[in-house]
PDB file of C-alpha atoms and ligand atoms in Angstrom:
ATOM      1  CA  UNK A   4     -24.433  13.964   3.019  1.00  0.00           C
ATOM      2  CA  UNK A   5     -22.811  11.806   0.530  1.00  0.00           C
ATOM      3  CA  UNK A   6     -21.450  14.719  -1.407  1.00  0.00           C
ATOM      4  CA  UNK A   7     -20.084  16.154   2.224  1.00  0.00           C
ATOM      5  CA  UNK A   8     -18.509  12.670   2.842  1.00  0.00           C
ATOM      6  CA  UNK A   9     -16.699  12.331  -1.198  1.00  0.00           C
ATOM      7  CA  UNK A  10     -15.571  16.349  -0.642  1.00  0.00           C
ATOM      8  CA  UNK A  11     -13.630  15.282   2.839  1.00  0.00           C
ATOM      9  CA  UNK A  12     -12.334  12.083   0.980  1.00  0.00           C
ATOM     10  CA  UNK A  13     -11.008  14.259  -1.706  1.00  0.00           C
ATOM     11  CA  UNK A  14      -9.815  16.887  -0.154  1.00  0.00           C
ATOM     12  CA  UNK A  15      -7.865  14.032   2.519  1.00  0.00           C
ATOM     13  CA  UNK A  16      -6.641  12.252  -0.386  1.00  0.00           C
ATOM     14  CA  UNK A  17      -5.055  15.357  -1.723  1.00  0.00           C
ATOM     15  CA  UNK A  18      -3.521  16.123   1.619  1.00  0.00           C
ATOM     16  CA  UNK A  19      -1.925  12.611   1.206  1.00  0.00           C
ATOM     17  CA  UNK A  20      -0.593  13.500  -2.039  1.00  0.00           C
ATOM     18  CA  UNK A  21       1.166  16.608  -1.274  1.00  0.00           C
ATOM     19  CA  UNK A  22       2.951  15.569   1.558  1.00  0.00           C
ATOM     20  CA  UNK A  23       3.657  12.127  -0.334  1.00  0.00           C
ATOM     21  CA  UNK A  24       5.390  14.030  -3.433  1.00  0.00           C
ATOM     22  CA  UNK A  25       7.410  16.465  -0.809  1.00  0.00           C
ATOM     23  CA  UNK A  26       8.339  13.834   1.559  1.00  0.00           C
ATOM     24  CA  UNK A  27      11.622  13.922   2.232  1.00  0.00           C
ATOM     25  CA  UNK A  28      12.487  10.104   1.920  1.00  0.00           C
ATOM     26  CA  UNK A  29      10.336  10.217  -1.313  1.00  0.00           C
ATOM     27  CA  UNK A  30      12.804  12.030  -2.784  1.00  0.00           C
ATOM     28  CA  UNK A  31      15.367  10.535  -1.788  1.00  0.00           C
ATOM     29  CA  UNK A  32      14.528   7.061  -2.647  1.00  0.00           C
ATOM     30  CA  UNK A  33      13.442   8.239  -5.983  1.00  0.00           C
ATOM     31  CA  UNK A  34      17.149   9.980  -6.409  1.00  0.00           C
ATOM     32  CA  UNK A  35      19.023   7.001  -4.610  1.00  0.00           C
ATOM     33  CA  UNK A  36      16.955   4.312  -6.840  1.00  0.00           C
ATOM     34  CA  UNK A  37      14.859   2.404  -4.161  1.00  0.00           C
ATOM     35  CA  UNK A  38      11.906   0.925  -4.599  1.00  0.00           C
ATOM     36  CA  UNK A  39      10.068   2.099  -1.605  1.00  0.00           C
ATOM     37  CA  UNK A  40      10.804   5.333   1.562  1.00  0.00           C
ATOM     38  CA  UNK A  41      10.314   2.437   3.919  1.00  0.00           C
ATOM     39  CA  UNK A  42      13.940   1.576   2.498  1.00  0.00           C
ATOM     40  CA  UNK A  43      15.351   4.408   4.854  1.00  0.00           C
ATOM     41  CA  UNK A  44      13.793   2.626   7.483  1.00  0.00           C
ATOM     42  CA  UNK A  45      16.074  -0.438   7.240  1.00  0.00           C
ATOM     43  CA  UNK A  46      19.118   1.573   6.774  1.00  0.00           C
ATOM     44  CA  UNK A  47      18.361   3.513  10.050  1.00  0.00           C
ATOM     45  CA  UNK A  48      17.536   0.100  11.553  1.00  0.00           C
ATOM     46  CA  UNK A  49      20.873  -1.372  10.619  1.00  0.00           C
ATOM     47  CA  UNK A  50      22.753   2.014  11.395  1.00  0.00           C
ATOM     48  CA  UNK A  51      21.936   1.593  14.809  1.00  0.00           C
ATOM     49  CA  UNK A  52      21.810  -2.424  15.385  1.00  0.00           C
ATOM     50  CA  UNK A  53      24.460  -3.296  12.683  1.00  0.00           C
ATOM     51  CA  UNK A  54      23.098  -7.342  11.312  1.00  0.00           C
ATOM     52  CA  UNK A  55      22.905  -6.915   7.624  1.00  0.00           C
ATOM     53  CA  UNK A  56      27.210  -6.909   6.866  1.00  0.00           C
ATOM     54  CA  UNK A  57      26.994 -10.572   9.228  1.00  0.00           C
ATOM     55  CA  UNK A  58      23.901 -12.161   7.871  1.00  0.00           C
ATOM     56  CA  UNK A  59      24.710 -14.721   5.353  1.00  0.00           C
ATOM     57  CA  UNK A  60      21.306 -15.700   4.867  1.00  0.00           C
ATOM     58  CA  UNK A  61      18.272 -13.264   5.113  1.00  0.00           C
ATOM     59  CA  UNK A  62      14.620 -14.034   4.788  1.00  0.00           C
ATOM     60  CA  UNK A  63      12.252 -10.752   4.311  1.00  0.00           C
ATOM     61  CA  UNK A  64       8.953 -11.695   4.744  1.00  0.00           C
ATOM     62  CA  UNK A  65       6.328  -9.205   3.154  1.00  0.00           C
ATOM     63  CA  UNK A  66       8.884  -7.969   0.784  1.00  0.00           C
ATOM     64  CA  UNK A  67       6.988  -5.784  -2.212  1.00  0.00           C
ATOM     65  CA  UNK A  68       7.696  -3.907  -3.493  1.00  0.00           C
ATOM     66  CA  UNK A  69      11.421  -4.547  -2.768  1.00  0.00           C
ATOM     67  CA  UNK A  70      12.905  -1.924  -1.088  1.00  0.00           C
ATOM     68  CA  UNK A  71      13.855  -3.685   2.122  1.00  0.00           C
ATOM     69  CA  UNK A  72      15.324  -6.134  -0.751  1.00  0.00           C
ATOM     70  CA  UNK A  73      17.479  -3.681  -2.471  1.00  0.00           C
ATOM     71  CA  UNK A  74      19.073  -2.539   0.803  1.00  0.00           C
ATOM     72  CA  UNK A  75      19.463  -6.279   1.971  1.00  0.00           C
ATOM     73  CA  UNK A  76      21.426  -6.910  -1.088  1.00  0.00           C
ATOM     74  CA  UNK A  77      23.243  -3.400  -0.679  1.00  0.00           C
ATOM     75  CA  UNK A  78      24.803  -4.043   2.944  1.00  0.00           C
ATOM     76  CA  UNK A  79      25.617  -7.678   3.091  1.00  0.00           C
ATOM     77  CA  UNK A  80      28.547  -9.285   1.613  1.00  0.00           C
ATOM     78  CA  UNK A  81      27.771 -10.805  -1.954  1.00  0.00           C
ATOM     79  CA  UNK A  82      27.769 -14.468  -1.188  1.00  0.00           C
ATOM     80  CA  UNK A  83      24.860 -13.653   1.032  1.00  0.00           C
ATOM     81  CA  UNK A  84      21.468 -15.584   0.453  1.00  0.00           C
ATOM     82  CA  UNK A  85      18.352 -13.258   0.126  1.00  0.00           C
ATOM     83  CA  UNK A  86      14.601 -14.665  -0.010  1.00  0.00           C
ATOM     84  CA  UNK A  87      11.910 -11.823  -0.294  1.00  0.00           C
ATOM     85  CA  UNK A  88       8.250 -13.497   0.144  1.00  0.00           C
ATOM     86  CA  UNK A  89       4.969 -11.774  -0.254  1.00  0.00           C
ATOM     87  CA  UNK A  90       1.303 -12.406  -1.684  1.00  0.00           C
ATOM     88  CA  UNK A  91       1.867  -9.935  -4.255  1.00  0.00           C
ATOM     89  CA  UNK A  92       4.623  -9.767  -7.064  1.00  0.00           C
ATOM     90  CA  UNK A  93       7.735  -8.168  -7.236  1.00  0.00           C
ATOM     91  CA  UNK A  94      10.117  -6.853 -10.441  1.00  0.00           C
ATOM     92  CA  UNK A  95      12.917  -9.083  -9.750  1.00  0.00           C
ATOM     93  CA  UNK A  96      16.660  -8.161  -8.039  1.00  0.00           C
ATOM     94  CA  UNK A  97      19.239  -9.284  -9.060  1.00  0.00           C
ATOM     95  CA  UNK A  98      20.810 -11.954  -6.648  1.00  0.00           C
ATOM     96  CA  UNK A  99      18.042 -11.913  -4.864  1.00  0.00           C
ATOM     97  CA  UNK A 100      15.231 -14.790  -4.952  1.00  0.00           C
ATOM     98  CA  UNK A 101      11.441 -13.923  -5.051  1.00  0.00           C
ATOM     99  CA  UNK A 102       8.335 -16.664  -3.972  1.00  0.00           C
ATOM    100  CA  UNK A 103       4.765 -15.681  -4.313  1.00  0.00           C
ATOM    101  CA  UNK A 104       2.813 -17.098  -1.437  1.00  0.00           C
ATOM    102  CA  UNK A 105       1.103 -16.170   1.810  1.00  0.00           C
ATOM    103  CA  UNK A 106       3.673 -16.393   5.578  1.00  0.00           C
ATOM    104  CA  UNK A 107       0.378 -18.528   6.825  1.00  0.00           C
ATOM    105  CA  UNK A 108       0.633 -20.924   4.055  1.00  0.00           C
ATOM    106  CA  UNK A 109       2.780 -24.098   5.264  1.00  0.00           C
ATOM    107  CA  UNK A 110       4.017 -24.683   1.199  1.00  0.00           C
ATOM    108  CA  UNK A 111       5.833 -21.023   1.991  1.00  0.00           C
ATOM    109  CA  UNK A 112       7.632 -22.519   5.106  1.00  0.00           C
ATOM    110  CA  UNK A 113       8.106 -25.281   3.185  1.00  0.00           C
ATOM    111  CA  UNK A 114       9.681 -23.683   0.208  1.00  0.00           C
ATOM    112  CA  UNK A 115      11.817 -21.199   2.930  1.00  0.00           C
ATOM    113  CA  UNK A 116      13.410 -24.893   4.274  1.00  0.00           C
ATOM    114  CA  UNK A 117      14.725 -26.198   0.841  1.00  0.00           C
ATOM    115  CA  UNK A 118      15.866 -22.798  -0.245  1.00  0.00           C
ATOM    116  CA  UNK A 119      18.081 -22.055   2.916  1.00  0.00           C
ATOM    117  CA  UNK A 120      19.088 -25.942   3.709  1.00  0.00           C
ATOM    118  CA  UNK A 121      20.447 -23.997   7.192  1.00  0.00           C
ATOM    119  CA  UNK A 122      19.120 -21.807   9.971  1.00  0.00           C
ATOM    120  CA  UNK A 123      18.391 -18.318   8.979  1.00  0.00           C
ATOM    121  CA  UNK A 124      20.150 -15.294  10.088  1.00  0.00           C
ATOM    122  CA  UNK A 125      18.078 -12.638   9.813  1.00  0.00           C
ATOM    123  CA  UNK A 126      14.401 -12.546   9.654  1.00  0.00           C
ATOM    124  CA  UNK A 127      12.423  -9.439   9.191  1.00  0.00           C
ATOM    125  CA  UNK A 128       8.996  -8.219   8.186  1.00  0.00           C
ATOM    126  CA  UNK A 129       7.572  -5.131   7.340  1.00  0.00           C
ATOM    127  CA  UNK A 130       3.950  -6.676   7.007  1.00  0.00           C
ATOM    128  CA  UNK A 131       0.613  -5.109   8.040  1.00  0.00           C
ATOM    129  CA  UNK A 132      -2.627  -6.265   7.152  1.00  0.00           C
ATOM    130  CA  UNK A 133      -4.797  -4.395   5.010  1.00  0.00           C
ATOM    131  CA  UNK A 134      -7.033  -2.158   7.550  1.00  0.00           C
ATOM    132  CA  UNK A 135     -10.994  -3.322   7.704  1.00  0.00           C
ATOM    133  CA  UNK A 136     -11.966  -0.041   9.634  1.00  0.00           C
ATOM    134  CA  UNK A 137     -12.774  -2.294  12.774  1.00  0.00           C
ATOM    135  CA  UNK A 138     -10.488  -1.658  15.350  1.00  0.00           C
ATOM    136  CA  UNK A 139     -10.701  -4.869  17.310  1.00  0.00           C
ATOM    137  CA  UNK A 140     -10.429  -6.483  14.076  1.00  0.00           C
ATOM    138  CA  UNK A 141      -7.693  -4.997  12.786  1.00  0.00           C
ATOM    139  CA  UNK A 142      -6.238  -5.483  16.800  1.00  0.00           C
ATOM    140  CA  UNK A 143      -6.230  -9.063  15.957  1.00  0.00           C
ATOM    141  CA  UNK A 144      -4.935  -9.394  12.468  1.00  0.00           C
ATOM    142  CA  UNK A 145      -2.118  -7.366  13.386  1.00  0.00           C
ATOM    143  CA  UNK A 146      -1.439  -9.481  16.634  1.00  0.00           C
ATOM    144  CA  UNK A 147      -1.734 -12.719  14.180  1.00  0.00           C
ATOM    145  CA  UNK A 148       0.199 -11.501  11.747  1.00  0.00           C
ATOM    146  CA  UNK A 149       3.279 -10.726  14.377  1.00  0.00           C
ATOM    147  CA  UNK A 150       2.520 -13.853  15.738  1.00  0.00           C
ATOM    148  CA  UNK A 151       2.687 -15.643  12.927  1.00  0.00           C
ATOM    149  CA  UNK A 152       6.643 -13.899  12.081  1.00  0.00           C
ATOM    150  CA  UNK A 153       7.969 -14.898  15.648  1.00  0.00           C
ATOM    151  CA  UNK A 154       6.630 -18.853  14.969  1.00  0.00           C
ATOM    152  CA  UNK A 155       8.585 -19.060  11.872  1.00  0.00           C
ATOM    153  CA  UNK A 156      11.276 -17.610  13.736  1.00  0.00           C
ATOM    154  CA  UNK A 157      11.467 -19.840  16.544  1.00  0.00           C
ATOM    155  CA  UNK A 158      11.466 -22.475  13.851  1.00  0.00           C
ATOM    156  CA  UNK A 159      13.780 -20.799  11.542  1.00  0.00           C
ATOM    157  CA  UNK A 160      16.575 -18.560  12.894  1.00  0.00           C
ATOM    158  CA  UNK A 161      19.581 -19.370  13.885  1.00  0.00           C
ATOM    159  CA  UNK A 162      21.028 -19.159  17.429  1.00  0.00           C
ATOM    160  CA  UNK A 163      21.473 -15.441  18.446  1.00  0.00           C
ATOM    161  CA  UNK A 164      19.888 -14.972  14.534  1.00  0.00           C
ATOM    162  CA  UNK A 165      18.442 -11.544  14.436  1.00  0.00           C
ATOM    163  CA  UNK A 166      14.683 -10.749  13.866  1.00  0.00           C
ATOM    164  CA  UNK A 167      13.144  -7.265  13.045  1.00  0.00           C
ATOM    165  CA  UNK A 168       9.707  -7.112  13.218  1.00  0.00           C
ATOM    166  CA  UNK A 169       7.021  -3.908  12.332  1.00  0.00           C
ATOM    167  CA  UNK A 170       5.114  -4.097  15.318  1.00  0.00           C
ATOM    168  CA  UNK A 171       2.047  -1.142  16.366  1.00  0.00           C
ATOM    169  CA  UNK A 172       1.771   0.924  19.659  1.00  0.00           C
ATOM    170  CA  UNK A 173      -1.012  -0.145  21.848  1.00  0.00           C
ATOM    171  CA  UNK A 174      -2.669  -2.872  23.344  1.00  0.00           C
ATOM    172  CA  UNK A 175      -0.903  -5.669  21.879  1.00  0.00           C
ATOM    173  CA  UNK A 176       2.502  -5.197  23.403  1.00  0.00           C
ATOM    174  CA  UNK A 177       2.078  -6.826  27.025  1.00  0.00           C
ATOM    175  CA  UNK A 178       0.981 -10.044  25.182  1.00  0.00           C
ATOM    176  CA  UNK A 179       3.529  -9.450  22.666  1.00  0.00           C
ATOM    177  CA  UNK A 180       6.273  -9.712  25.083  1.00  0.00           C
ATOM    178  CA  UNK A 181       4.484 -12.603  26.850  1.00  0.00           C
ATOM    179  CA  UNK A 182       5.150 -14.343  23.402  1.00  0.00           C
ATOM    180  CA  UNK A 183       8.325 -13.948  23.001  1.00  0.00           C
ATOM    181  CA  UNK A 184      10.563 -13.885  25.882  1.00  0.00           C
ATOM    182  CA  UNK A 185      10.611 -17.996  25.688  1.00  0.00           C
ATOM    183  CA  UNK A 186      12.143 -17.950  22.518  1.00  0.00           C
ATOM    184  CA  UNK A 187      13.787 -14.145  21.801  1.00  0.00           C
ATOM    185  CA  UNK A 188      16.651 -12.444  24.272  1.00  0.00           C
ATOM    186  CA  UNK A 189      18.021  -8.526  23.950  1.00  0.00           C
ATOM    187  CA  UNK A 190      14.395  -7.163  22.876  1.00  0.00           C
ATOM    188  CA  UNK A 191      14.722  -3.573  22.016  1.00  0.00           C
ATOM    189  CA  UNK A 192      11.851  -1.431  20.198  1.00  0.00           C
ATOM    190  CA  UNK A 193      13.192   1.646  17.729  1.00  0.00           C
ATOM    191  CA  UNK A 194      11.466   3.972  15.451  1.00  0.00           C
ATOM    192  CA  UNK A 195      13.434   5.326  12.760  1.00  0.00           C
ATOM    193  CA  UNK A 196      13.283   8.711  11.598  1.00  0.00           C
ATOM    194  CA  UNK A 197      12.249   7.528   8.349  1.00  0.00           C
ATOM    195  CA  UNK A 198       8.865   6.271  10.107  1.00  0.00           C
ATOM    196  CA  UNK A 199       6.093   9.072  10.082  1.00  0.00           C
ATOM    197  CA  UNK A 200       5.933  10.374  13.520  1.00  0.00           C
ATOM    198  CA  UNK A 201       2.025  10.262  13.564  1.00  0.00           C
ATOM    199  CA  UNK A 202       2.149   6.258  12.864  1.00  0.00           C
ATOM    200  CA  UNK A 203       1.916   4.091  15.729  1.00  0.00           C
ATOM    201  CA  UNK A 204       4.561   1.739  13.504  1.00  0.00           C
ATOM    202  CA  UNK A 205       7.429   0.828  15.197  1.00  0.00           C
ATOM    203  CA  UNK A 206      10.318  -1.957  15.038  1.00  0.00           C
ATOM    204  CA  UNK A 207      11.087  -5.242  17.302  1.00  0.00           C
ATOM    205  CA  UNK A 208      14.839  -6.260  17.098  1.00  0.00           C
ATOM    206  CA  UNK A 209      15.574  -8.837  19.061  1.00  0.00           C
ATOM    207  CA  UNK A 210      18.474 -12.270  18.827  1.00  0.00           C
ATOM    208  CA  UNK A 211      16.947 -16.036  19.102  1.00  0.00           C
ATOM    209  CA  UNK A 212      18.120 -17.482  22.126  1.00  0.00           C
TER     210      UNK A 212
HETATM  211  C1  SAM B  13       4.745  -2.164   3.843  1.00  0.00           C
HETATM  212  S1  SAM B  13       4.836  -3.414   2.621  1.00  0.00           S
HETATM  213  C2  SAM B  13       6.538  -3.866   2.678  1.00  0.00           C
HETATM  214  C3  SAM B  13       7.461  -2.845   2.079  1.00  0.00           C
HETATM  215  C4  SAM B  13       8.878  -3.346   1.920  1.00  0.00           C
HETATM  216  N1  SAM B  13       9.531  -3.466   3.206  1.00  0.00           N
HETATM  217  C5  SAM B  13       9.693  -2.440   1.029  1.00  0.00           C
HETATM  218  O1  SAM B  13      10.560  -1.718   1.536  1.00  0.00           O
HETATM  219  O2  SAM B  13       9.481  -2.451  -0.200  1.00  0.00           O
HETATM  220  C6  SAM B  13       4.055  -4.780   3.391  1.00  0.00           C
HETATM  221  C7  SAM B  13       3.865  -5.982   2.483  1.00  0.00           C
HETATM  222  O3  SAM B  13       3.416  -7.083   3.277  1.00  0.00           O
HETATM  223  C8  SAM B  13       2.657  -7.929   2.440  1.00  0.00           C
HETATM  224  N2  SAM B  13       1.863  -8.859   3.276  1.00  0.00           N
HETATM  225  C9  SAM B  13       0.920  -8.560   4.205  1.00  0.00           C
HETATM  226  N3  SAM B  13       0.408  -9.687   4.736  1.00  0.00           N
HETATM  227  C10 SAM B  13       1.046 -10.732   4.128  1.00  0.00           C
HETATM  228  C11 SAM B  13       0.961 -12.156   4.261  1.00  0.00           C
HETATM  229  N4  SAM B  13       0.090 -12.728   5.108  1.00  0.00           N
HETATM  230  N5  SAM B  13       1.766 -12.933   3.509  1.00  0.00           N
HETATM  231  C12 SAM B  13       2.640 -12.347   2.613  1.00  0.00           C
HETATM  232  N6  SAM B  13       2.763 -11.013   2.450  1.00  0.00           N
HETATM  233  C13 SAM B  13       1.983 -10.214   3.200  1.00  0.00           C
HETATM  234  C14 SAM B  13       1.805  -6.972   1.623  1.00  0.00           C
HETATM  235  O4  SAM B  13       1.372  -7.590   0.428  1.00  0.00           O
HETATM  236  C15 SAM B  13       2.801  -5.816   1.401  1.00  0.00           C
HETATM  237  O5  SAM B  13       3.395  -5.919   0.142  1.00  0.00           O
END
């Protein structure tokens, strides 16, 4: 039984690989010099909704390894003020400013304040909690985790700011809503072509009121 169960892992796990190494935005991020594929999901994002050339201050929160970074710094004008945060570490950008800390931390909101002095732009995450195998579990952290992002946005973004958020298909989105119509206006959901069609990821982009 346990040899059945390690020859499925294996043999999934390779699966993974091969489609990994021929993935087309792989390959390209690899030839184009970005950190991460999930950079050509920005890039579609901002294709369509156009907020990276206007931001002047942007906040990505769940950042590593960088690749939402490196297109951040890419597409907005150079003066432009970029804070990547995330509980793991990143190889640092140039002109672009890394803290190490948890969103649910206060010292992180903290430390956002002082670095920005002014109301935030654009906000964006790309987070998703690590999955426990329990799907009301993982329900929950995910719905926290969002949550969590649209708080410090209500807090933090400036008036018709823009916020994109990773959000999953499912339950969560009536209550989602629920959440933030008070505080959010011009809510539209996308999923970029860069975004595996078999994920339930997709993206919130929405102005602060
Ligand atoms: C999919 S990755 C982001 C990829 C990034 N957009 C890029 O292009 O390189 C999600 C990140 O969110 C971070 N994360 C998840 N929960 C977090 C939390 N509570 N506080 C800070 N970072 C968190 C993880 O450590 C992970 O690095």
């Amino acid at each position: 039984m346990k040899f059945k169960l390690l020859k499925k892992h294996k043999k999934d796990s390779n699966k993974w690989l091969s489609r990994h190494i021929n993935d087309e935005f792989v390959l390209k991020s690899k030839k184009e010099g970005f950190r991460s594929r999930s950079s050509y999901k920005l890039i579609q994002i901002n294709n369509k909704f156009d907020f990276l050339n206007s931001s002047k201050n942007i906040l990505d929160l769940g950042c590593a390894p960088g690749g939402w970074l490196q297109v951040s710094k890419k597409f907005s004008s150079v003066e432009t003020k970029i804070l990547g945060i995330d509980k793991l570490d990143i190889e640092a950008i140039p002109g672009v400013q890394f803290y190490k800390g948890d969103i649910f931390e206060e010292e992180v909101v903290n430390y956002i304040q002082v670095f920005f002095r002014t109301k935030i732009d654009l906000i964006m995450s790309d987070m998703s909690p690590n999955s426990t195998g329990n799907k009301r579990v993982d329900h929950l952290r995910i719905f926290s985790l969002v949550e969590r992002v649209v708080n410090i946005s209500t807090k933090l973004l400036q008036k018709d700011g823009f916020i994109v958020i990773k959000i999953f298909q499912g339950g969560m989105y009536g209550d989602l809503m629920n959440n933030m119509k008070g505080s959010l206006k011009n809510i539209k959901n996308f999923k970029p072509k860069a975004s595996r069609k078999e994920s339930p990821e997709m993206y919130l982009i929405a102005q602060k009121k």
